[in-house]
């Protein structure tokens, strides 16, 4: 009887040694970001104690059997679409650990609804506008994009100052305390371009140097505010009004723009003033060239 008990004991402990002995790697531990936003990936790193560079790792979707997701270390997951558990086994000497270590990944979905207001409410093309984000859940940080999906991240912050071309559509998403980004809402910018075509005339259109010239403005759309400049795009504002009286000594272009009710300027129309200086050299001849006091002489001019 004692001999039988000894044989059973030897068999039992021999089986345990085969199952948990040195030919089987110890269950690994895992580090990494286990709380992620929807659509993000995370990097999971496995290790054993004591550290052993000969150990490799297998990642599965089930505690037993299941699908092999990856072989190696670390493991970068695909984009996370829901909370899930991943299992990892360590392999030493070609034999995986009996127990797989579970790794719970928690996905946070930002269900906030973001929106934005602009200041000023309407702007002229290429003028700066300040966008301020707000959200249903009271988020205080926002991402600003140029497309409803994908596109470019333009700015991160509660406000975004930008310039507005003639057509501008921006989008805003809230960012919660975990760094998760909500779906994007429209960030409206109302641009009011001035499409007026001002017309300018010079009276007279051709003048002598220093002559007074009256520049008169009219508008296709009926604008009543006219600005006169000395450059086609920048330069100096010379005068504001429908009639600009001026004088110049050489042929000169003036540039006329209208201003609409929103203070937006139109494109500038050139107005030409042509100056024709008298470059003649007159010649005078006296006949006779020498006279006595009281006598007359005929002065003849040529040019």
CSV table of C-alpha atoms in Angstrom, one decimal:
chain,number,residue,atom,x,y,z
A,1,UNK,CA,0.0,0.0,0.0
A,2,UNK,CA,2.8,2.5,0.9
A,3,UNK,CA,4.5,1.6,-2.4
A,4,UNK,CA,1.3,2.4,-4.3
A,5,UNK,CA,0.9,5.7,-2.5
A,6,UNK,CA,4.6,6.6,-3.4
A,7,UNK,CA,4.0,5.8,-7.1
A,8,UNK,CA,0.8,8.0,-7.2
A,9,UNK,CA,2.6,10.9,-5.5
A,10,UNK,CA,5.5,10.7,-7.9
A,11,UNK,CA,3.1,10.6,-10.9
A,12,UNK,CA,1.1,13.6,-9.5
A,13,UNK,CA,4.1,15.8,-8.9
A,14,UNK,CA,5.6,14.7,-12.2
A,15,UNK,CA,2.5,15.8,-14.1
A,16,UNK,CA,2.6,19.2,-12.3
A,17,UNK,CA,6.2,19.6,-13.2
A,18,UNK,CA,5.4,19.0,-16.8
A,19,UNK,CA,2.6,21.5,-16.7
A,20,UNK,CA,4.2,24.2,-14.7
A,21,UNK,CA,7.9,23.4,-14.7
A,22,UNK,CA,10.8,25.1,-16.4
A,23,UNK,CA,9.6,24.1,-19.9
A,24,UNK,CA,6.6,26.4,-19.6
A,25,UNK,CA,7.0,30.2,-19.5
A,26,UNK,CA,5.4,32.2,-16.7
A,27,UNK,CA,2.2,34.2,-17.5
A,28,UNK,CA,3.2,37.6,-18.6
A,29,UNK,CA,2.3,41.0,-17.3
A,30,UNK,CA,1.2,43.8,-19.7
A,31,UNK,CA,1.6,47.6,-19.7
A,32,UNK,CA,0.1,50.1,-22.0
A,33,UNK,CA,-2.8,52.6,-22.3
A,34,UNK,CA,-5.9,50.5,-21.5
A,35,UNK,CA,-8.4,53.4,-21.8
A,36,UNK,CA,-8.6,54.6,-25.3
A,37,UNK,CA,-10.9,56.7,-27.5
A,38,UNK,CA,-13.1,55.3,-30.2
A,39,UNK,CA,-11.0,54.7,-33.4
A,40,UNK,CA,-7.6,55.0,-31.6
A,41,UNK,CA,-5.0,52.3,-31.4
A,42,UNK,CA,-3.0,51.4,-28.3
A,43,UNK,CA,0.4,49.8,-27.8
A,44,UNK,CA,0.5,46.8,-25.4
A,45,UNK,CA,3.9,45.6,-24.1
A,46,UNK,CA,4.3,42.2,-22.4
A,47,UNK,CA,7.0,41.1,-20.0
A,48,UNK,CA,7.9,38.3,-17.6
A,49,UNK,CA,9.6,38.3,-14.2
A,50,UNK,CA,12.5,37.8,-14.1
A,51,UNK,CA,13.1,39.4,-17.5
A,52,UNK,CA,14.1,36.9,-20.2
A,53,UNK,CA,15.0,38.1,-23.7
A,54,UNK,CA,14.5,34.5,-24.9
A,55,UNK,CA,10.7,34.7,-24.2
A,56,UNK,CA,8.4,35.6,-27.1
A,57,UNK,CA,4.7,36.5,-26.9
A,58,UNK,CA,1.4,35.4,-28.6
A,59,UNK,CA,-1.7,37.6,-28.5
A,60,UNK,CA,-5.2,36.1,-28.8
A,61,UNK,CA,-8.9,37.1,-28.7
A,62,UNK,CA,-9.9,34.3,-26.3
A,63,UNK,CA,-8.6,32.8,-23.0
A,64,UNK,CA,-8.4,29.4,-24.7
A,65,UNK,CA,-8.2,28.6,-28.4
A,66,UNK,CA,-9.5,31.6,-30.3
A,67,UNK,CA,-7.7,33.5,-33.0
A,68,UNK,CA,-4.0,34.5,-32.9
A,69,UNK,CA,-4.0,38.3,-33.3
A,70,UNK,CA,-0.3,38.9,-33.3
A,71,UNK,CA,3.1,37.2,-32.6
A,72,UNK,CA,5.7,39.5,-31.1
A,73,UNK,CA,6.2,42.4,-28.7
A,74,UNK,CA,4.9,45.1,-28.4
A,75,UNK,CA,1.5,44.7,-29.9
A,76,UNK,CA,-0.2,47.7,-31.6
A,77,UNK,CA,-3.9,47.0,-31.8
A,78,UNK,CA,-6.1,47.9,-34.7
A,79,UNK,CA,-8.4,51.0,-34.2
A,80,UNK,CA,-10.6,50.3,-31.2
A,81,UNK,CA,-14.3,50.1,-31.9
A,82,UNK,CA,-15.5,48.8,-28.6
A,83,UNK,CA,-14.4,47.7,-25.1
A,84,UNK,CA,-12.7,44.3,-25.4
A,85,UNK,CA,-10.4,41.8,-23.7
A,86,UNK,CA,-7.1,40.6,-25.3
A,87,UNK,CA,-5.1,37.7,-24.0
A,88,UNK,CA,-1.4,37.2,-24.2
A,89,UNK,CA,0.7,34.1,-23.6
A,90,UNK,CA,4.5,34.0,-23.1
A,91,UNK,CA,6.5,31.4,-25.0
A,92,UNK,CA,9.8,30.0,-23.7
A,93,UNK,CA,11.6,27.1,-25.4
A,94,UNK,CA,8.8,26.7,-27.9
A,95,UNK,CA,6.2,26.1,-25.2
A,96,UNK,CA,3.5,28.8,-24.4
A,97,UNK,CA,2.4,29.5,-20.9
A,98,UNK,CA,-0.6,27.5,-19.8
A,99,UNK,CA,-2.4,30.6,-18.5
A,100,UNK,CA,-3.0,33.6,-20.8
A,101,UNK,CA,-3.0,37.0,-19.2
A,102,UNK,CA,-6.2,38.9,-19.9
A,103,UNK,CA,-5.9,42.6,-20.9
A,104,UNK,CA,-9.0,44.7,-20.6
A,105,UNK,CA,-9.3,47.7,-23.0
A,106,UNK,CA,-11.9,50.2,-22.2
A,107,UNK,CA,-13.2,52.4,-25.1
A,108,UNK,CA,-14.5,55.9,-24.3
A,109,UNK,CA,-17.0,57.3,-26.8
A,110,UNK,CA,-17.3,61.1,-26.9
A,111,UNK,CA,-21.0,61.6,-27.6
A,112,UNK,CA,-20.8,65.4,-27.2
A,113,UNK,CA,-22.3,67.7,-29.8
A,114,UNK,CA,-20.0,70.7,-30.6
A,115,UNK,CA,-20.9,73.9,-32.3
A,116,UNK,CA,-19.3,77.4,-32.7
A,117,UNK,CA,-20.2,81.0,-32.9
A,118,UNK,CA,-18.3,83.7,-34.9
A,119,UNK,CA,-17.3,87.3,-33.9
A,120,UNK,CA,-18.1,89.3,-35.9
A,121,UNK,CA,-21.2,87.5,-37.2
A,122,UNK,CA,-20.4,88.6,-40.8
A,123,UNK,CA,-17.0,89.4,-42.2
A,124,UNK,CA,-15.5,90.7,-45.4
A,125,UNK,CA,-13.3,88.4,-47.5
A,126,UNK,CA,-9.9,87.7,-45.9
A,127,UNK,CA,-10.8,89.6,-42.7
A,128,UNK,CA,-10.1,87.9,-39.3
A,129,UNK,CA,-12.9,86.2,-37.5
A,130,UNK,CA,-12.8,84.7,-34.0
A,131,UNK,CA,-14.6,81.3,-33.6
A,132,UNK,CA,-15.7,80.2,-30.1
A,133,UNK,CA,-16.5,76.6,-29.4
A,134,UNK,CA,-19.4,75.4,-27.3
A,135,UNK,CA,-20.9,71.9,-26.6
A,136,UNK,CA,-23.9,70.2,-25.1
A,137,UNK,CA,-21.9,68.5,-22.4
A,138,UNK,CA,-19.9,71.6,-21.5
A,139,UNK,CA,-16.5,70.8,-23.0
A,140,UNK,CA,-13.9,73.5,-22.7
A,141,UNK,CA,-11.4,72.3,-25.3
A,142,UNK,CA,-12.0,72.0,-29.1
A,143,UNK,CA,-10.4,70.8,-32.3
A,144,UNK,CA,-10.9,72.8,-35.5
A,145,UNK,CA,-10.8,71.2,-38.9
A,146,UNK,CA,-11.2,72.0,-42.6
A,147,UNK,CA,-13.4,69.0,-43.4
A,148,UNK,CA,-16.3,67.1,-41.7
A,149,UNK,CA,-14.3,63.9,-41.8
A,150,UNK,CA,-10.5,63.5,-42.0
A,151,UNK,CA,-9.0,66.7,-43.4
A,152,UNK,CA,-6.5,68.8,-41.5
A,153,UNK,CA,-6.4,69.8,-37.9
A,154,UNK,CA,-6.1,73.6,-38.0
A,155,UNK,CA,-6.1,74.5,-34.3
A,156,UNK,CA,-6.7,73.1,-30.8
A,157,UNK,CA,-8.3,75.5,-28.2
A,158,UNK,CA,-11.5,77.0,-27.0
A,159,UNK,CA,-11.2,79.8,-29.6
A,160,UNK,CA,-9.8,80.0,-33.1
A,161,UNK,CA,-8.9,83.2,-35.0
A,162,UNK,CA,-8.7,82.8,-38.7
A,163,UNK,CA,-9.2,84.8,-41.9
A,164,UNK,CA,-12.1,84.1,-44.2
A,165,UNK,CA,-11.7,83.8,-47.9
A,166,UNK,CA,-14.8,84.3,-50.1
A,167,UNK,CA,-16.0,80.7,-49.3
A,168,UNK,CA,-15.1,79.2,-46.0
A,169,UNK,CA,-16.5,76.1,-44.2
A,170,UNK,CA,-14.8,75.0,-41.0
A,171,UNK,CA,-15.8,72.2,-38.5
A,172,UNK,CA,-15.4,71.9,-34.7
A,173,UNK,CA,-15.3,68.9,-32.4
A,174,UNK,CA,-15.1,68.9,-28.6
A,175,UNK,CA,-12.3,67.1,-26.7
A,176,UNK,CA,-13.2,65.5,-23.3
A,177,UNK,CA,-11.0,65.0,-20.3
A,178,UNK,CA,-9.7,61.7,-21.7
A,179,UNK,CA,-8.6,63.4,-24.9
A,180,UNK,CA,-11.4,61.8,-26.9
A,181,UNK,CA,-12.8,63.8,-29.8
A,182,UNK,CA,-16.5,64.1,-30.6
A,183,UNK,CA,-18.2,64.0,-34.0
A,184,UNK,CA,-17.7,67.4,-35.8
A,185,UNK,CA,-20.2,70.2,-36.0
A,186,UNK,CA,-20.3,73.0,-38.5
A,187,UNK,CA,-18.4,76.2,-37.5
A,188,UNK,CA,-20.2,78.8,-39.7
A,189,UNK,CA,-18.4,81.9,-41.1
A,190,UNK,CA,-20.7,84.3,-43.0
A,191,UNK,CA,-18.6,86.1,-45.6
A,192,UNK,CA,-20.2,89.1,-47.4
A,193,UNK,CA,-18.1,89.9,-50.5
A,194,UNK,CA,-18.6,93.3,-52.2
A,195,UNK,CA,-19.2,92.4,-55.8
A,196,UNK,CA,-19.8,95.9,-56.9
A,197,UNK,CA,-18.1,97.4,-59.9
A,198,UNK,CA,-17.4,101.1,-59.4
A,199,UNK,CA,-16.9,103.4,-62.4
A,200,UNK,CA,-14.8,106.5,-62.4
A,201,UNK,CA,-14.4,109.3,-64.9
A,202,UNK,CA,-12.0,112.2,-65.0
A,203,UNK,CA,-13.1,115.7,-66.1
A,204,UNK,CA,-11.2,116.7,-68.1
A,205,UNK,CA,-9.6,113.4,-69.0
A,206,UNK,CA,-6.7,115.2,-70.6
A,207,UNK,CA,-5.2,118.2,-68.8
A,208,UNK,CA,-2.2,120.4,-68.4
A,209,UNK,CA,0.1,120.0,-65.4
A,210,UNK,CA,-1.4,121.4,-62.3
A,211,UNK,CA,-4.9,121.8,-63.8
A,212,UNK,CA,-7.9,121.0,-61.5
A,213,UNK,CA,-9.4,117.6,-62.3
A,214,UNK,CA,-12.7,116.4,-61.0
A,215,UNK,CA,-12.8,112.6,-60.5
A,216,UNK,CA,-16.4,111.4,-60.4
A,217,UNK,CA,-17.6,108.0,-59.1
A,218,UNK,CA,-20.6,105.9,-59.9
A,219,UNK,CA,-21.6,102.3,-58.9
A,220,UNK,CA,-23.3,99.4,-60.6
A,221,UNK,CA,-25.1,98.3,-57.4
A,222,UNK,CA,-25.9,101.8,-56.2
A,223,UNK,CA,-23.2,102.2,-53.5
A,224,UNK,CA,-22.9,105.6,-52.0
A,225,UNK,CA,-19.5,105.3,-50.3
A,226,UNK,CA,-16.5,105.7,-52.5
A,227,UNK,CA,-12.8,105.5,-51.6
A,228,UNK,CA,-10.0,106.8,-53.8
A,229,UNK,CA,-6.5,105.2,-53.6
A,230,UNK,CA,-3.1,105.6,-55.2
A,231,UNK,CA,-2.5,101.9,-55.6
A,232,UNK,CA,-4.4,99.0,-57.1
A,233,UNK,CA,-4.3,96.8,-54.0
A,234,UNK,CA,-2.6,98.6,-51.1
A,235,UNK,CA,-1.3,102.1,-51.0
A,236,UNK,CA,-2.9,105.2,-49.4
A,237,UNK,CA,-6.5,106.3,-49.0
A,238,UNK,CA,-6.6,109.7,-50.7
A,239,UNK,CA,-10.2,110.7,-50.4
A,240,UNK,CA,-13.7,109.4,-49.5
A,241,UNK,CA,-16.6,110.7,-51.6
A,242,UNK,CA,-18.3,110.6,-55.0
A,243,UNK,CA,-16.3,113.6,-56.4
A,244,UNK,CA,-12.6,113.9,-55.8
A,245,UNK,CA,-11.0,117.2,-56.9
A,246,UNK,CA,-7.3,116.9,-57.4
A,247,UNK,CA,-4.4,118.0,-59.6
A,248,UNK,CA,-1.2,116.3,-60.8
A,249,UNK,CA,1.8,117.1,-62.8
A,250,UNK,CA,2.1,113.9,-64.7
A,251,UNK,CA,-0.1,111.1,-66.1
A,252,UNK,CA,-1.4,109.2,-63.2
A,253,UNK,CA,-3.7,106.3,-62.3
A,254,UNK,CA,-6.2,106.7,-59.4
A,255,UNK,CA,-8.0,103.6,-58.0
A,256,UNK,CA,-11.7,103.6,-57.0
A,257,UNK,CA,-13.5,101.2,-54.6
A,258,UNK,CA,-16.9,101.1,-53.1
A,259,UNK,CA,-17.8,100.1,-49.6
A,260,UNK,CA,-21.0,98.2,-48.8
A,261,UNK,CA,-23.3,98.3,-45.7
A,262,UNK,CA,-21.0,95.7,-44.0
A,263,UNK,CA,-17.9,97.8,-44.6
A,264,UNK,CA,-16.5,95.5,-47.2
A,265,UNK,CA,-14.6,97.0,-50.0
A,266,UNK,CA,-15.0,96.1,-53.7
A,267,UNK,CA,-12.2,95.5,-56.1
A,268,UNK,CA,-10.6,98.7,-57.3
A,269,UNK,CA,-11.2,100.3,-60.7
A,270,UNK,CA,-8.4,102.2,-62.3
A,271,UNK,CA,-9.1,105.8,-63.4
A,272,UNK,CA,-6.6,107.4,-65.8
A,273,UNK,CA,-5.7,111.1,-65.8
A,274,UNK,CA,-3.6,112.0,-68.8
A,275,UNK,CA,-1.3,115.1,-68.5
A,276,UNK,CA,0.0,116.6,-71.7
A,277,UNK,CA,2.7,119.1,-70.8
A,278,UNK,CA,3.7,121.7,-73.4
A,279,UNK,CA,7.2,120.8,-74.4
A,280,UNK,CA,7.4,123.4,-77.3
A,281,UNK,CA,10.4,125.8,-77.5
A,282,UNK,CA,9.1,129.1,-79.0
A,283,UNK,CA,11.3,131.4,-81.0
A,284,UNK,CA,10.6,135.2,-81.3
A,285,UNK,CA,12.1,137.5,-84.0
A,286,UNK,CA,12.0,141.3,-84.0
A,287,UNK,CA,11.8,143.3,-87.3
A,288,UNK,CA,13.7,145.5,-87.3
A,289,UNK,CA,15.9,144.0,-84.7
A,290,UNK,CA,17.1,147.5,-83.7
A,291,UNK,CA,14.8,150.6,-83.4
A,292,UNK,CA,15.0,154.1,-82.2
A,293,UNK,CA,13.0,155.3,-79.2
A,294,UNK,CA,9.3,155.7,-80.2
A,295,UNK,CA,9.6,153.5,-83.3
A,296,UNK,CA,7.6,150.4,-83.8
A,297,UNK,CA,8.9,146.8,-84.3
A,298,UNK,CA,7.1,143.7,-85.5
A,299,UNK,CA,7.6,140.7,-83.2
A,300,UNK,CA,7.1,137.4,-85.0
A,301,UNK,CA,6.8,134.1,-83.1
A,302,UNK,CA,7.6,130.6,-84.4
A,303,UNK,CA,7.9,127.2,-82.7
